Each structure stands twice: as structure tokens, then as C-alpha cells.
XYZ file of C-alpha atoms in Angstrom:
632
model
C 87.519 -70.345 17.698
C 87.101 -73.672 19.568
C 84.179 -76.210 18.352
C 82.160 -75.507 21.697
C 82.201 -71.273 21.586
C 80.859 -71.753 17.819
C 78.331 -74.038 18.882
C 77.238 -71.138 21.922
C 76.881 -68.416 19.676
C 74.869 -70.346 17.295
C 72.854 -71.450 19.894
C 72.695 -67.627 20.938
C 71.447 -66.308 17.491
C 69.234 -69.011 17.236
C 67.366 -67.701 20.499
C 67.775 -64.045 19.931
C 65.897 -64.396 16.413
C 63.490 -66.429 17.825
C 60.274 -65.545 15.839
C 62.114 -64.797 12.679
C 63.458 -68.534 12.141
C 59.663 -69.985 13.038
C 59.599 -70.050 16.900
C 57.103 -67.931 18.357
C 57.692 -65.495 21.564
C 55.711 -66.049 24.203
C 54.722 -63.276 27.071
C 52.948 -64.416 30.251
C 50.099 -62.141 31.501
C 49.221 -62.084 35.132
C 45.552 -61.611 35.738
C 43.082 -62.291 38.500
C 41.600 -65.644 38.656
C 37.986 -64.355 38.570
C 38.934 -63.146 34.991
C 41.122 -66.018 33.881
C 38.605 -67.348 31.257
C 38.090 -64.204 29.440
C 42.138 -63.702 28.844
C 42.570 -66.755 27.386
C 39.370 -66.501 25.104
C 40.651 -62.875 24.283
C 44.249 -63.184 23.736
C 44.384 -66.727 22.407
C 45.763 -66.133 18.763
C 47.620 -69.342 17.400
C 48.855 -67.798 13.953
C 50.471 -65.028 16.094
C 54.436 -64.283 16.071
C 53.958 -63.396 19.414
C 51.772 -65.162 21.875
C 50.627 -64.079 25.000
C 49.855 -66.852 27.595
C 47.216 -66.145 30.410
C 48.733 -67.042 34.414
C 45.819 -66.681 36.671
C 46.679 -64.785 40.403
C 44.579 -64.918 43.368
C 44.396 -61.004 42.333
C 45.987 -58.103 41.567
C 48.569 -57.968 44.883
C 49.761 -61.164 43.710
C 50.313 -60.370 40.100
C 52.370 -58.081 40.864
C 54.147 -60.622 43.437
C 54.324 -62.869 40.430
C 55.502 -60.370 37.848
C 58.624 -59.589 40.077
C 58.951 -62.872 40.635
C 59.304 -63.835 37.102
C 56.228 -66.176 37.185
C 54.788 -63.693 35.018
C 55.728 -61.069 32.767
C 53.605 -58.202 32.513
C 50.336 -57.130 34.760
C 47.449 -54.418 33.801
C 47.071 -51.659 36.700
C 45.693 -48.736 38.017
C 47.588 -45.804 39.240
C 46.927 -47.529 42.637
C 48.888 -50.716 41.745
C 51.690 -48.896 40.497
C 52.156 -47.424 44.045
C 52.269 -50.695 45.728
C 54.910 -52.172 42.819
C 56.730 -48.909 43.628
C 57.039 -49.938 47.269
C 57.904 -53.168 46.410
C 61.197 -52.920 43.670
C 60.500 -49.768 42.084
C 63.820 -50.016 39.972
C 62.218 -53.910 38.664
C 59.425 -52.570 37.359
C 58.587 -50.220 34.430
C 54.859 -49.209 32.531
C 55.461 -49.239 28.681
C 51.849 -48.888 27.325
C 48.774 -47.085 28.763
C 44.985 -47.352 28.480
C 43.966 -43.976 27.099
C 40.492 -41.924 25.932
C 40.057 -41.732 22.214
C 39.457 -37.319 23.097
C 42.957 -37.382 24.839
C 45.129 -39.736 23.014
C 47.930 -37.425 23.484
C 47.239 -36.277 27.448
C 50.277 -37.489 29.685
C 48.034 -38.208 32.320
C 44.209 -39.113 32.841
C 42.902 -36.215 34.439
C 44.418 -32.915 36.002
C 43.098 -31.618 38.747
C 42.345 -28.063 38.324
C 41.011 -25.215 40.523
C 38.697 -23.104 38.559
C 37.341 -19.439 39.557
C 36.240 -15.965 38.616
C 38.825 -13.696 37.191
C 36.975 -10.840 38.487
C 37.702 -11.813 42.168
C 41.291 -11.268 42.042
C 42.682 -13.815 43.726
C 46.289 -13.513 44.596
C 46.785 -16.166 46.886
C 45.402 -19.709 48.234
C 44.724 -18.108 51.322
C 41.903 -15.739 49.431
C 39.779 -19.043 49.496
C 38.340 -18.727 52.742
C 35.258 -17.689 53.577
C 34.421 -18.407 49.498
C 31.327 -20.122 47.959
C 32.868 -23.667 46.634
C 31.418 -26.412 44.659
C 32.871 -29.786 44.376
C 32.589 -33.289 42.290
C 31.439 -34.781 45.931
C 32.641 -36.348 49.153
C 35.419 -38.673 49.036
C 36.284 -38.415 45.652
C 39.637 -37.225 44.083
C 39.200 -33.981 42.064
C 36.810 -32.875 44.599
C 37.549 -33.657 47.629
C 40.924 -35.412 48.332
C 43.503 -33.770 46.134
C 41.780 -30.115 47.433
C 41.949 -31.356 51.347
C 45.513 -32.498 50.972
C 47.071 -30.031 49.240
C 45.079 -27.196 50.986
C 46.186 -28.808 53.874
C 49.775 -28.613 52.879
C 49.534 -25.282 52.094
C 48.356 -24.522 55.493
C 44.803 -23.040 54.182
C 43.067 -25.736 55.401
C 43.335 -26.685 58.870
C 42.212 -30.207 60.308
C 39.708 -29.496 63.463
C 41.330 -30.294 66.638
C 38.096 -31.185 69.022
C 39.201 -34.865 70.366
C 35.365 -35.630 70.516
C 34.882 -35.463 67.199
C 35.262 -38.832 64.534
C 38.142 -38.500 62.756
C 35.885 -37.891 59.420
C 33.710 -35.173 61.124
C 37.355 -33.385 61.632
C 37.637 -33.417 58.238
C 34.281 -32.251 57.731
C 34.186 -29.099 60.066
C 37.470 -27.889 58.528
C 36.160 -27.852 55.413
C 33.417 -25.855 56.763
C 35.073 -23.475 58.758
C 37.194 -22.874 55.754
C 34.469 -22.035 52.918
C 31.381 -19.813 53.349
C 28.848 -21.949 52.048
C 29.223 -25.560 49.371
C 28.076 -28.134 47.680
C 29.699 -31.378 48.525
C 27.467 -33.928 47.638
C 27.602 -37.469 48.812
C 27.289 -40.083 51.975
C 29.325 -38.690 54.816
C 28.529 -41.906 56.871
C 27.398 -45.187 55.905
C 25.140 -44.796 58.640
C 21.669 -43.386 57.886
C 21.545 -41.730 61.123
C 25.031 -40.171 61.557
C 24.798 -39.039 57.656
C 21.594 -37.009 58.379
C 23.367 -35.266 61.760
C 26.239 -34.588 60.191
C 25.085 -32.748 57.255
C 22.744 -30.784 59.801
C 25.638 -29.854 61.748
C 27.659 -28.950 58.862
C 24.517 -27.482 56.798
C 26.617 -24.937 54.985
C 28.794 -27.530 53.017
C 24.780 -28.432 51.301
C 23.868 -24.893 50.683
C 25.087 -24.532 47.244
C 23.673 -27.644 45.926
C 20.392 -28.058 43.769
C 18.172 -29.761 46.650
C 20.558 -29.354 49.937
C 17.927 -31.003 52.320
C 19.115 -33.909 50.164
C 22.871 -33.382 49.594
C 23.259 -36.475 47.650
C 23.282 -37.794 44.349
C 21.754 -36.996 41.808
C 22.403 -33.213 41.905
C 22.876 -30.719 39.230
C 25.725 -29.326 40.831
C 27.704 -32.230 41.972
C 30.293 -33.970 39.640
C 32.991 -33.211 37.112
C 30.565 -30.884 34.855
C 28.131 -29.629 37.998
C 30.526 -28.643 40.255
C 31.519 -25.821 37.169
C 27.468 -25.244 36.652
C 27.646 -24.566 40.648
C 30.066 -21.729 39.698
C 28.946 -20.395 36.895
C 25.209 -20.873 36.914
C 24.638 -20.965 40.808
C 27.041 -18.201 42.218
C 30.094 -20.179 43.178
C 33.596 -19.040 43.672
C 35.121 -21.817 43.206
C 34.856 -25.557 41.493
C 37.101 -28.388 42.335
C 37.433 -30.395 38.554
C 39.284 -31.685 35.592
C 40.674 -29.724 32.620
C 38.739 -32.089 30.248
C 35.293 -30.938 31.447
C 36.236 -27.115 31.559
C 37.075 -27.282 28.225
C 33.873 -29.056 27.247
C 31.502 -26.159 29.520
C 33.435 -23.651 27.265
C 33.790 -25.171 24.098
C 37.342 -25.184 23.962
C 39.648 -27.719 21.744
C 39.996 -31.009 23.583
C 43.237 -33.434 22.824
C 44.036 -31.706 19.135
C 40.539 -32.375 17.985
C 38.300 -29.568 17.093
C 36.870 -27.444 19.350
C 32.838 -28.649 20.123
C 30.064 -26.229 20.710
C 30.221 -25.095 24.751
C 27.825 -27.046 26.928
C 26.793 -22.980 28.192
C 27.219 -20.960 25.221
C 26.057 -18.139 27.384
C 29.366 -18.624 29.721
C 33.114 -16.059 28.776
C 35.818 -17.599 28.699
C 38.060 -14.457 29.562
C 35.706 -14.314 32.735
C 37.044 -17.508 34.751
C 41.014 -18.746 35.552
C 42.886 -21.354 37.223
C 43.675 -20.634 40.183
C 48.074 -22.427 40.647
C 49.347 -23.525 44.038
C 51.415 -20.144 44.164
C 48.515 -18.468 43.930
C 48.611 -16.604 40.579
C 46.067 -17.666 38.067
C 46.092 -18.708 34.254
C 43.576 -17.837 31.417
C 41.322 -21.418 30.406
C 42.500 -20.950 27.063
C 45.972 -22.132 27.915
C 47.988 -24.960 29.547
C 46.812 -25.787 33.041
C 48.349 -25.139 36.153
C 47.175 -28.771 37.495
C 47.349 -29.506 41.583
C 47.606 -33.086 40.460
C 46.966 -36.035 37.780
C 45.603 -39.115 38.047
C 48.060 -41.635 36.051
C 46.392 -43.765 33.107
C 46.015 -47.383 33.427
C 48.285 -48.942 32.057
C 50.586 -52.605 31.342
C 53.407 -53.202 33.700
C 55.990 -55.511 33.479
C 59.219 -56.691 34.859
C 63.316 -55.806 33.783
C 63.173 -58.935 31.991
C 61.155 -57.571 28.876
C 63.004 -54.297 28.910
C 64.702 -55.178 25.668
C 61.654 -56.507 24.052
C 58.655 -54.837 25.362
C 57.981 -53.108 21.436
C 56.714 -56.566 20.067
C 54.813 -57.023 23.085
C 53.030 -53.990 22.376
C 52.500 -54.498 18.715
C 50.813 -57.811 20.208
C 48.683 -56.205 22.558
C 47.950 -53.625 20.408
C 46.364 -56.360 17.609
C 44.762 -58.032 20.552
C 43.103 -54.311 21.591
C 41.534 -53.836 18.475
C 40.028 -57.262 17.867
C 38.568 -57.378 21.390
C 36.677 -54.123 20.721
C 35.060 -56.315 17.864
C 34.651 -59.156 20.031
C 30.886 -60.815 20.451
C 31.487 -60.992 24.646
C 31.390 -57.505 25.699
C 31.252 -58.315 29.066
C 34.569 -60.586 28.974
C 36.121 -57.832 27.058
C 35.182 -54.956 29.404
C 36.540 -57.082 32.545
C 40.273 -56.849 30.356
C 39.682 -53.515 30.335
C 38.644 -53.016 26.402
C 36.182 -49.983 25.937
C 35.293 -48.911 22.648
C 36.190 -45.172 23.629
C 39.548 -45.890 24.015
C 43.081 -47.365 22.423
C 46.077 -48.347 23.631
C 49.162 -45.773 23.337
C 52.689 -47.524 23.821
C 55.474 -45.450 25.034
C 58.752 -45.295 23.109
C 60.418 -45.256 26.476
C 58.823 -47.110 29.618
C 58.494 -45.455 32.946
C 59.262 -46.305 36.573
C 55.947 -46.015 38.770
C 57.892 -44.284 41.152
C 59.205 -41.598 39.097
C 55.589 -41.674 37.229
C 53.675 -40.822 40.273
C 55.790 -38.419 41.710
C 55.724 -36.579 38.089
C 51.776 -36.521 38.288
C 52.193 -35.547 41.841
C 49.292 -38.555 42.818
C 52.349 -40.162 45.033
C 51.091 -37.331 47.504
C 47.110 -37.917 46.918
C 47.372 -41.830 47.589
C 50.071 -41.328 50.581
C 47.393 -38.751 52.433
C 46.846 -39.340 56.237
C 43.608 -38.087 56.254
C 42.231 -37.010 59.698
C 44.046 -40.227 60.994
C 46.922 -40.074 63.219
C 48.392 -43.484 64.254
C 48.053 -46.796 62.675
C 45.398 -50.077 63.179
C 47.135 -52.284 65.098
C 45.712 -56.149 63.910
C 47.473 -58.702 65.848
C 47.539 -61.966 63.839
C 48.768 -65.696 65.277
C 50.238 -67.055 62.600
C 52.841 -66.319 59.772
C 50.152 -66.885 56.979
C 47.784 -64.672 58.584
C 50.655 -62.050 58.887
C 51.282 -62.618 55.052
C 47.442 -61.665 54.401
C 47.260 -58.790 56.783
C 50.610 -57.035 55.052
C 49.309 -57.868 51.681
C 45.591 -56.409 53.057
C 47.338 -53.707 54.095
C 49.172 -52.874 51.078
C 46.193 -52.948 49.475
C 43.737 -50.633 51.479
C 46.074 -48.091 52.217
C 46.872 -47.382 48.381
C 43.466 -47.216 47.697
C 42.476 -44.323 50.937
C 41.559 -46.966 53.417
C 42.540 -45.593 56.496
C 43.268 -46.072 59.263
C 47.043 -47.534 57.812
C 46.969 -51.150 58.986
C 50.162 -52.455 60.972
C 50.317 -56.172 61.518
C 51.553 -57.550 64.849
C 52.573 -61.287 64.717
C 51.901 -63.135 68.135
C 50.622 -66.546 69.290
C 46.226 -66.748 69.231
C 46.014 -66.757 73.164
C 49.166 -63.619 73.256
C 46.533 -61.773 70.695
C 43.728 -61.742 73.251
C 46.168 -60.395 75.684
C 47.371 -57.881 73.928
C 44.826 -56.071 72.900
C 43.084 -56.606 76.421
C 46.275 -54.369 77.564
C 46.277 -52.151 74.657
C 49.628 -53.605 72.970
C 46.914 -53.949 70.143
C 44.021 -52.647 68.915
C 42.109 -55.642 67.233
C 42.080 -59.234 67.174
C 40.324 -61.288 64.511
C 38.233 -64.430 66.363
C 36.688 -67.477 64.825
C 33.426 -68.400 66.041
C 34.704 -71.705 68.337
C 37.399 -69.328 69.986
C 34.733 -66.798 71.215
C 33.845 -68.815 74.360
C 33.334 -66.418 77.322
C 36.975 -67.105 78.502
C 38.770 -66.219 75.950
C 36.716 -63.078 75.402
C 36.987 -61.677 78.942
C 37.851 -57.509 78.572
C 37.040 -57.343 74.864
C 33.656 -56.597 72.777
C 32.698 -57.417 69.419
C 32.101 -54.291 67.120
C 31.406 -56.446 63.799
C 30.930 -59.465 62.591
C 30.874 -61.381 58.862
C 28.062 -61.443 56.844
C 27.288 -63.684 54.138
C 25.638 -63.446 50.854
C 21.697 -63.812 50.708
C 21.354 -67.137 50.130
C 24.463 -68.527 51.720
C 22.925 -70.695 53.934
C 24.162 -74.476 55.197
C 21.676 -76.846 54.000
C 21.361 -80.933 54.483
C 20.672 -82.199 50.848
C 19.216 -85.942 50.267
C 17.751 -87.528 46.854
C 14.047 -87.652 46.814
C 12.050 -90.345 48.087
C 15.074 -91.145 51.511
C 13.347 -92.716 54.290
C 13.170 -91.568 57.714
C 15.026 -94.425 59.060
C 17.674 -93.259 56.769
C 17.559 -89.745 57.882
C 18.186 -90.871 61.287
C 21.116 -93.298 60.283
C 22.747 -92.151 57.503
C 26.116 -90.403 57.215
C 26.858 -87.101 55.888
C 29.473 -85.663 53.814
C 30.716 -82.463 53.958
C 33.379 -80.263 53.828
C 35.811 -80.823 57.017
C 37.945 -78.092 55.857
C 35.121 -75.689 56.082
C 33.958 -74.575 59.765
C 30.864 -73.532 58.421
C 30.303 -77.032 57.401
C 31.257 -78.430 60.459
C 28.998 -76.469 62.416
C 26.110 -77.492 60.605
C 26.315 -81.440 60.563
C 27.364 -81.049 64.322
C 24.099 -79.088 64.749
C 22.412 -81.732 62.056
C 23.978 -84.463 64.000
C 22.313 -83.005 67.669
C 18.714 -83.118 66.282
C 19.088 -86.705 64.658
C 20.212 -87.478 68.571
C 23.778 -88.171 67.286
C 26.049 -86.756 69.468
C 29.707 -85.896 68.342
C 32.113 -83.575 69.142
C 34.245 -81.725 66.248
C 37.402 -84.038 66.255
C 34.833 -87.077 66.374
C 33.297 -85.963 63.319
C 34.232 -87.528 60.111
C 33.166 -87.245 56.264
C 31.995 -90.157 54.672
C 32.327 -89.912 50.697
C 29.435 -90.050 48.262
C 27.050 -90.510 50.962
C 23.400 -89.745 51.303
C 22.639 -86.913 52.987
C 25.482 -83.999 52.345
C 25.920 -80.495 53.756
C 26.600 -78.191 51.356
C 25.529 -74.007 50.665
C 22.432 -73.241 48.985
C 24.740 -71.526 46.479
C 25.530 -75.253 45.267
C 22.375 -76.773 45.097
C 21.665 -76.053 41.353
C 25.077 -77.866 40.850
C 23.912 -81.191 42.574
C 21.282 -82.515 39.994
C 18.025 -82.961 40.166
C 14.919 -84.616 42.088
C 17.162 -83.457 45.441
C 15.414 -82.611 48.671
C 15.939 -80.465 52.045
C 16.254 -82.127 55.033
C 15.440 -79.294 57.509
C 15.928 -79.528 61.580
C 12.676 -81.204 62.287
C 14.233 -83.877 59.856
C 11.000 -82.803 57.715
C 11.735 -82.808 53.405
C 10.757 -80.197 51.601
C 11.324 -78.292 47.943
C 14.991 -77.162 47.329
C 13.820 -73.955 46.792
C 12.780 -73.528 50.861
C 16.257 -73.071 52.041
C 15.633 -69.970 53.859
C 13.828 -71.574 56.241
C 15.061 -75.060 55.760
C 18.256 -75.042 56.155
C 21.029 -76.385 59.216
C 23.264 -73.071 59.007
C 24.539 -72.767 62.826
C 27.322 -70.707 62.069
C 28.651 -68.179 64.894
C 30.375 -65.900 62.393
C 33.913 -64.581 62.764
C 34.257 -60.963 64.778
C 36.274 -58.263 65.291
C 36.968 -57.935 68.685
C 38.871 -54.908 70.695
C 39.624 -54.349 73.834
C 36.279 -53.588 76.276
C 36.986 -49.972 77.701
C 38.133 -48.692 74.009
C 37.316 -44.887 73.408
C 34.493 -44.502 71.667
C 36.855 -42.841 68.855
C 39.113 -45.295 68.596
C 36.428 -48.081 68.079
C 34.855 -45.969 65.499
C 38.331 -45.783 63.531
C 38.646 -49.689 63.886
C 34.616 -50.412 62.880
C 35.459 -47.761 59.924
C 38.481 -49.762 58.544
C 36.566 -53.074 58.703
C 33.828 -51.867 57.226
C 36.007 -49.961 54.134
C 38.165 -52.984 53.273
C 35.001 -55.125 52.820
C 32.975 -52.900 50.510
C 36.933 -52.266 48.529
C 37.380 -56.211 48.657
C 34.427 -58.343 50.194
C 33.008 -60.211 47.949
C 31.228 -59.032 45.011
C 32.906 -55.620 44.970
C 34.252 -53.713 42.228
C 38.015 -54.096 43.309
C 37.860 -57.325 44.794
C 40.129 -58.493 41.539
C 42.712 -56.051 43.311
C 42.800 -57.785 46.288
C 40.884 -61.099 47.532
C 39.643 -60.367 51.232
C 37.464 -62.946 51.309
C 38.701 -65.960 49.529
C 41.746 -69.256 49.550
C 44.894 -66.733 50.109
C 47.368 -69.151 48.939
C 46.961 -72.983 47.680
C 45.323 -75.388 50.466
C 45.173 -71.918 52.639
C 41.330 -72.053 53.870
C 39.668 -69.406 55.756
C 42.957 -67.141 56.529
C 41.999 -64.367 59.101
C 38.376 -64.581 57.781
C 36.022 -66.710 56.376
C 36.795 -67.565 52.351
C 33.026 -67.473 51.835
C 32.513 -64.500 53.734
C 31.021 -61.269 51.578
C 31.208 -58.414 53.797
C 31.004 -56.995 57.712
C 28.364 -55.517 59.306
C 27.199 -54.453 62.688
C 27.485 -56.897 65.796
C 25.060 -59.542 65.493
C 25.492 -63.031 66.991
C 21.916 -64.096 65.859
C 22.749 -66.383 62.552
C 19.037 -68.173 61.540
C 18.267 -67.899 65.148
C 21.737 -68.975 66.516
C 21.907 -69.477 70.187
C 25.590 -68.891 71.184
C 25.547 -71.178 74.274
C 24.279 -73.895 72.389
C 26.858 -73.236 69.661
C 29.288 -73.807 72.417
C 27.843 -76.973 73.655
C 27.602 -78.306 70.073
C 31.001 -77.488 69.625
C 32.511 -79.242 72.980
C 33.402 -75.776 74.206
């Protein structure tokens, strides 16, 4: 063997022992950046064979991104995630260990969706459920609502209403009613006080069944996992839309190999209820379920690359598991997903998410249309914005935000056009491009909101002069049109007129424009400098402040049917309570927020929280003045 093969294969075994001659192996975990702090105080452990180093994402959507990219190794996700990394290289990707309940350490899945009735009603098939009393967890939500609607559906029981004047979610609504006698499907039909209240007038019968039906809302006795099988047994039900956990809790029955607890009703017979199967023949509770569909664990993903050395990664994460359950920061550990009630269970053999989904048969829950036939057109002007929208889109529509979004790439001026002649539904607009013009043929249906306290403020030390007020310059935040906006209006009532590519920054000087979310950062003995040029206490901002800030909109075209605009106002609004700011699963996906290094305000504004209704009024904004501040 020649001198430089020898010297290979040595080099080989010295790299494929790695930890056992001294080195350590390092894995690199993807997380979002909101959370990066708390995995590195977590997972630091120097004395470790095995080290796992902490990469911070923008969010979830680019974890995974990174973790097929082989900037990262491995990524913690929910059922949800595993979709979109199915969609993106299903064959690259692979879960080997899974966040699991102490009471079901052994369960395949997190929940199976069961259908639960009377034996004595002899049902015999699916179509035997109309007309019945049925009870469900509530509106919107998976056992109770979206697994029975789509496989119902599929099985041709439940039919979607065809009335074209109805919202697509009222369709939804009045088949459900048509199809069952009377319910109790708890919950906020519309996020509009109004609408909710009509609807569940019209559709009265789908509140009868619950505990106070004038309310049909949470709390109710009969509405979640345990109440919708008190609605059947206790309140005359037929049917109850649940897990296979919580029956076996009602009853008594063993959970997960562990003994069998004392029944939540000890007055309720097991040999009088069944689960009802998709063929429909039934099966005693005492046995194996005949599930509709599970809902995947969470679980740790990674790449091809550690498919040969995933068990010491686990044996890692597994020491890291247990001491975070210990650890002093409960809050850090709860946002990487440590809970006392459960443990991590590795599998001897990871599994694709494609193959995983399609095996709990939640492939077919995420993927349902809903009452929603076509797609959201959003015509975007650039490349980067087309980037965000697909990523948005990947997103939302994993997570039941419908309708599906399609991005449509075309220059800013060929976006207005095409959505005035319907080649598009929506078009996002900055404030300074929603000069009467441009807008011709369209209408705004929302626009950004910020946070409370969010407001553009003029900041000086204590003690400035007047003559200084009037003279001095102002730094701020040129990237930021928010910013902008408010020294130009600043500028205008110091009777310094300037026009936005006039306007420069000057560093470290006197008076800056910054949010009121930054003032504690600034120091102290600061004042406001409000429009009248007047000082007062930091703590005014709300009505000292220089915000003049005509937020971005959504804009579609003018004569849009009032359906269609309700479909487009619905998606906006979804995506920003899934993602806007603040919101439980904006770690999955960043709507408001820097998409990408030096990327500013992409589509929408990164300080933006949420939308809301149409509203051009922003601390008393006067839109043609806006436009004449900005040179319009």
C-alpha cells in the first residue's frame, strides 16, 4: 500500500472515531431567532462528548431551508412543519425522536381522532349520522371540527352548501347544519362581533346542545375533548367528535400500559357506547380504535447527513431533556419545548414526514380545501417579495389558512394593473405609492396596525433650547419609512421643508426619531419634543409624539364581489393573528419582521403587528397632507 493511501485511511479512522480519541461531535440546531438565547443557555454542556451548537433562523420556514441546506443539522417541528419539509425534499429529510406525554409514552401518534356513539342506535353506516344530535370539541379545531368535515365530506355524508351568496365559512356552517339535527359546536364563527351573533342565529341548531346556547362559546360544559363526550352521555347526544385518550379517561379505562384510573362518570357503561369506523361498523371502547385520523407528535428533524449518527444525537438530547426539566428558567425551557409531563422517545428507525403523515392519515386534514375553491392571487414586484409570499404561503396553507396563496411576480406599476383587470386579486401598497393615481379602480379592505405604543416620537436631552429645536438636525432611521415620515412631518412644523430624497441622517445628533418602544433604551433625563415643538415627560407619547405614518394596505380591485373580498380580508386577517407579531406561531413563520439580512420592510412593514379594518386615520393622519409631505 502506497505512503499516501495509508496516510487517507488513517486520516479516515481518525475522523470516524472522533469522540473516542478526545474530539468532540458537534450537531448544529436550527431554531428561531426569538429563542436563540434560551438554546444556547439550555444546551450549552462543555464536558459533553457530543455538543450541540445553537444556529439562529429568522423562523421555523427557514430552519428547515437551512437544515436541507446543510447550514444546520437538525430542527424541532410540529406535524405542520413536517408537511412543508415533505414538500420540499421529502427523501432529505427524516424525524428520529419525538416529543411525547408521560400517559402515552408508547402511542404512535399524539391523538386519534375517534367517533364515539351509542351502541344501542345501531349504526351501520356513516350515512346513519344525519339528522343525529352531535357534540363537538368546537369550531375550527381538529378532532372536532376539521378531521369530521373533511372526511365526512369525502365520504359524501356531508355536503358543502352550494348558495353563491353565502361566505365561504357560512357554507361550511349550513352543511353542518343541514346534516345534524341539533349540536354543540362551540366557538367564534367570525371574528366579527356582529356576523358571529347572525350567524349562530341563523344556524341556532348547531348551539342547541350546548350548556348556555344563547352563548355558544367558551367556557361550556359540553365543548372540548372531555365535554363534547359529557354532551353525549350526560346531555342526550348521539354523537361526540374526540380523542381516544379522553374516552378512556370518562370510562376509566387503562391509558398507555398504566393502570386503569377511576372513570371521570362512574355512573357511565362501557358496553353501552362504540366507535363508530369509516366503513361504518363500530368497535367496543375496550379495544383498539378505529381512528379517522392522528395528529403526529412533535418531534426533531434532521437532514441525510446524520442518518448514520443520529443515536448519539439522541443520547445528547435526551441528557439535555432531562436537565432542562430541572432547569431554574422555566420559561426559556418551555419555549424549547421542555414540559415536565413529558420525555423524549427516540426511534430505532427514523421516519420520512411524508410517509409519517400519510400513515396518520393528517396529510389529508392539513391538505383540506375547506369551502374554498380557487386560490389568492398576491401579485408581488419584486423577486424578494416573491421569495416571502411563497415562503408565506407555505406557511399558512399547512397550518388551514385558506384561501391557498399563489404568488404572481410582476413589475409595482404591472401589479396595479392587474388586479384592476382581474389578472390578480390583491396587491400589497406602501403608504407613498397610495397617491390617488396609482389607486384608480381599487379599494383598500385593510390596513397594518401597530402595537399600542408604537408610536414615532422626536427625543431630545433635557434642558434643549428652542433655538435648538428649530435648528438642530435629527437622526433617524433612513431605512425605515416610518421614520422618514415622521422627521419629514417634524421637519414641516419646524418650517423646514424637505422632500424624502433631500432628507439626510445626521449621526449622534440632538434631537432623534425613534419608537416609543425604544425610549427606555435611550437613558435618562430625555424629553418629547411634540408638534407644537412643546417638551414634555417621556411618558406622554400618546399624545406627544410625530407618528405620520399612512400604513401599508391591501388593496383589490374596486368592483370585487362582495365574496371574493371577504375571502381576501379573511386570509389577511388569518396570517396575521398565525404570524403578526406577538402570536403564538410567529416562531413558525416571521410575517412581520427583516426576511433576509439587510431585507427591510419586505411586502409589509417589519414593525408591523397585525391587520385590521380600513382605516387611514394614524394619530389624526390627513392623507393629502401625507402626500404633500412626501413630494407626492
Amino acid at each position: 500500500m502506497s505512503l499516501p493511501i495509508v496516510l487517507s485511511v488513517a486520516l479516515l479512522l481518525l475522523i470516524g472515531t472522533g469522540s473516542s480519541n478526545g474530539q468532540k461531535e458537534t450537531f448544529k440546531l436550527c431554531v428561531p431567532h426569538q429563542i436563540i438565547d434560551a438554546c444556547r443557555e439550555l444546551m450549552v454542556k462543555p464536558d459533553a462528548a457530543v455538543q450541540v451548537e445553537c444556529i439562529a433562523g429568522r423562523d421555523r420556514m427557514e430552519c428547515l431551508e437551512k437544515v436541507n441546506a446543510r447550514q444546520a443539522d437538525f430542527v424541532a417541528v410540529d406535524p405542520e412543519d413536517m408537511y412543508v419539509a415533505y414538500h420540499m425534499a421529502n427523501q432529505d429529510f427524516s424525524i428520529f425522536t419525538e416529543f411525547r406525554t408521560q400517559d402515552e409514552p408508547k402511542a404512535e401518534f399524539r391523538y386519534e381522532g375517534i367517533i364515539l356513539v351509542r351502541k344501542s342506535d345501531n349504526f351501520r353506516s356513516l350515512a346513519d349520522l344525519s339528522g343525529k344530535k352531535s357534540c363537538h370539541t368546537g369550531y375550527g379545531r381538529n378532532v372536532g371540527y376539521k378531521i369530521p368535515i373533511t372526511k365526512l365530506k369525502a365520504a359524501g355524508v356531508f355536503k358543502l352548501a352550494k348558495d353563491p351568496e353565502l361566505s365561504p365559512f357560512e357554507k361550511e356552517l349550513k352543511g353542518l347544519s343541514d346534516l345534524f339535527g341539533s349540536s354543540c359546536l362551540v366557538g367564534k364563527y367570525s371574528p366579527n362581533d356582529e356576523v358571529n351573533r347572525l350567524l349562530k342565529k341563523r344556524y341556532s341548531n348547531l348551539c342547541a346542545l350546548c350548556e348556555r346556547p344563547e352563548v355558544c362559546d367558551y367556557p361550556d360544559k359540553y365543548s372540548g375533548y372531555d365535554g363534547a363526550i359529557r354532551c353525549l352521555v350526560e346531555n342526550n347526544g348521539d354523537v361526540a367528535f374526540t380523542k381516544v385518550i379522553y374516552v378512556n379517561k370518562y370510562f376509566g379505562l387503562p391509558i398507555g400500559g398504566a393502570p386503569a384510573q377511576p372513570a371521570l362518570n362512574p355512573k357511565a357503561r362501557t358496553e353501552d357506547y362504540v366507535y363508530l369506523c369509516e366503513d361504518g361498523s363500530t368497535r367496543p371502547i375496550t379495544g383498539p380504535a378505529c381512528s379517522w385520523a392522528q395528529r403526529p407528535w412533535q418531534g426533531y428533524m434532521g437532514n441525510g447527513d446524520i442518518n448514520n449518527r443520529f443515536q448519539r444525537l439522541q443520547k445528547r438530547l435526551q441528557q439535555f431533556y432531562e436537565d432542562a426539566k430541572n432547569s431554574a428558567n422555566s420559561d426559556k425551557a418551555a419555549k424549547m419545548w421542555v414540559d415536565r409531563k413529558n420525555l423524549l422517545v427516540d426511534r430505532e428507525v427514523p421516519v420520512q414526514p411524508g410517509d409519517h403523515l400519510n400513515r396518520a392519515q393528517y396529510k389529508d386534514v392539513i391538505e383540506r380545501d375547506g369551502p374554498f375553491e380557487n386560490k389568492l392571487k398576491l401579485c408581488v414586484a419584486s423577486q424578494l417579495e416573491k421569495d416571502k409570499c411563497e415562503v408565506m404561503g407555505r406557511a399558512a396553507y399547512s397550518r388551514d389558512v385558506r384561501p391557498e396563496l399563489e404568488c404572481v411576480l410582476k413589475g409595482k406599476d404591472s401589479c396595479i394593473g392587474a388586479v384592476r383587470r382581474g389578472e390578480a386579486d390583491v396587491v400589497v401598497l406602501k403608504g407613498e405609492n397610495q397617491h390617488a393615481s396609482t389607486t384608480e379602480g381599487l379599494k383598500s379592505i385593510l390596513f397594518e396596525k401597530y402595537d399600542e405604543g408604537d408610536m414615532m416620537v422626536a427625543i431630545a436631552d433635557s434642558g434643549i433650547s428652542r433655538d435648538q429645536i428649530l435648528k438642530a438636525p435629527l437622526e433617524f432611521d433612513a431605512s425605515d419609512p416610518r421614520a422618514v415620515s415622521a422627521a419629514l412631518f417634524f421637519n414641516d412644523k419646524r418650517q423646514k421643508k424637505s422632500c424624502p430624497n433631500k432628507l439626510t441622517s445626521s449621526p449622534n445628533a440632538s434631537i432623534k426619531i425613534v419608537s416609543a418602544q425604544d425610549l427606555t433604551r435611550l437613558g435618562a433625563n430625555k424629553v418629547l419634543i411634540c408638534p407644537s415643538l412643546e417638551q414634555e415627560p417621556i411618558g406622554n407619547f400618546a399624545t406627544c409624539n410625530v407618528d405620520y405614518t399612512l400604513p401599508t394596505g391591501i388593496y383589490v380591485r374596486k368592483d370585487i364581489t362582495g365574496q371574493l373580498e371577504d375571502n381576501i380580508a379573511h386570509a389577511f386577517v388569518a396570517l396575521s393573528e398565525k404570524f403578526g407579531h406577538g402570536a403564538k406561531t410567529e416562531v413558525v413563520f416571521e410575517m412581520f419582521g427583516e426576511f433576509k439580512p439587510g431585507a427591510k420592510n419586505v411586502l409589509f412593514h417589519d414593525r408591523a403587528a397585525k391587520f385590521g379594518t380600513a382605516d387611514n386615520k394614524v394619530s389624526g393622519l390627513d392623507p393629502t397632507n401625507y402626500k404633500r409631505l412626501m413630494c407626492l
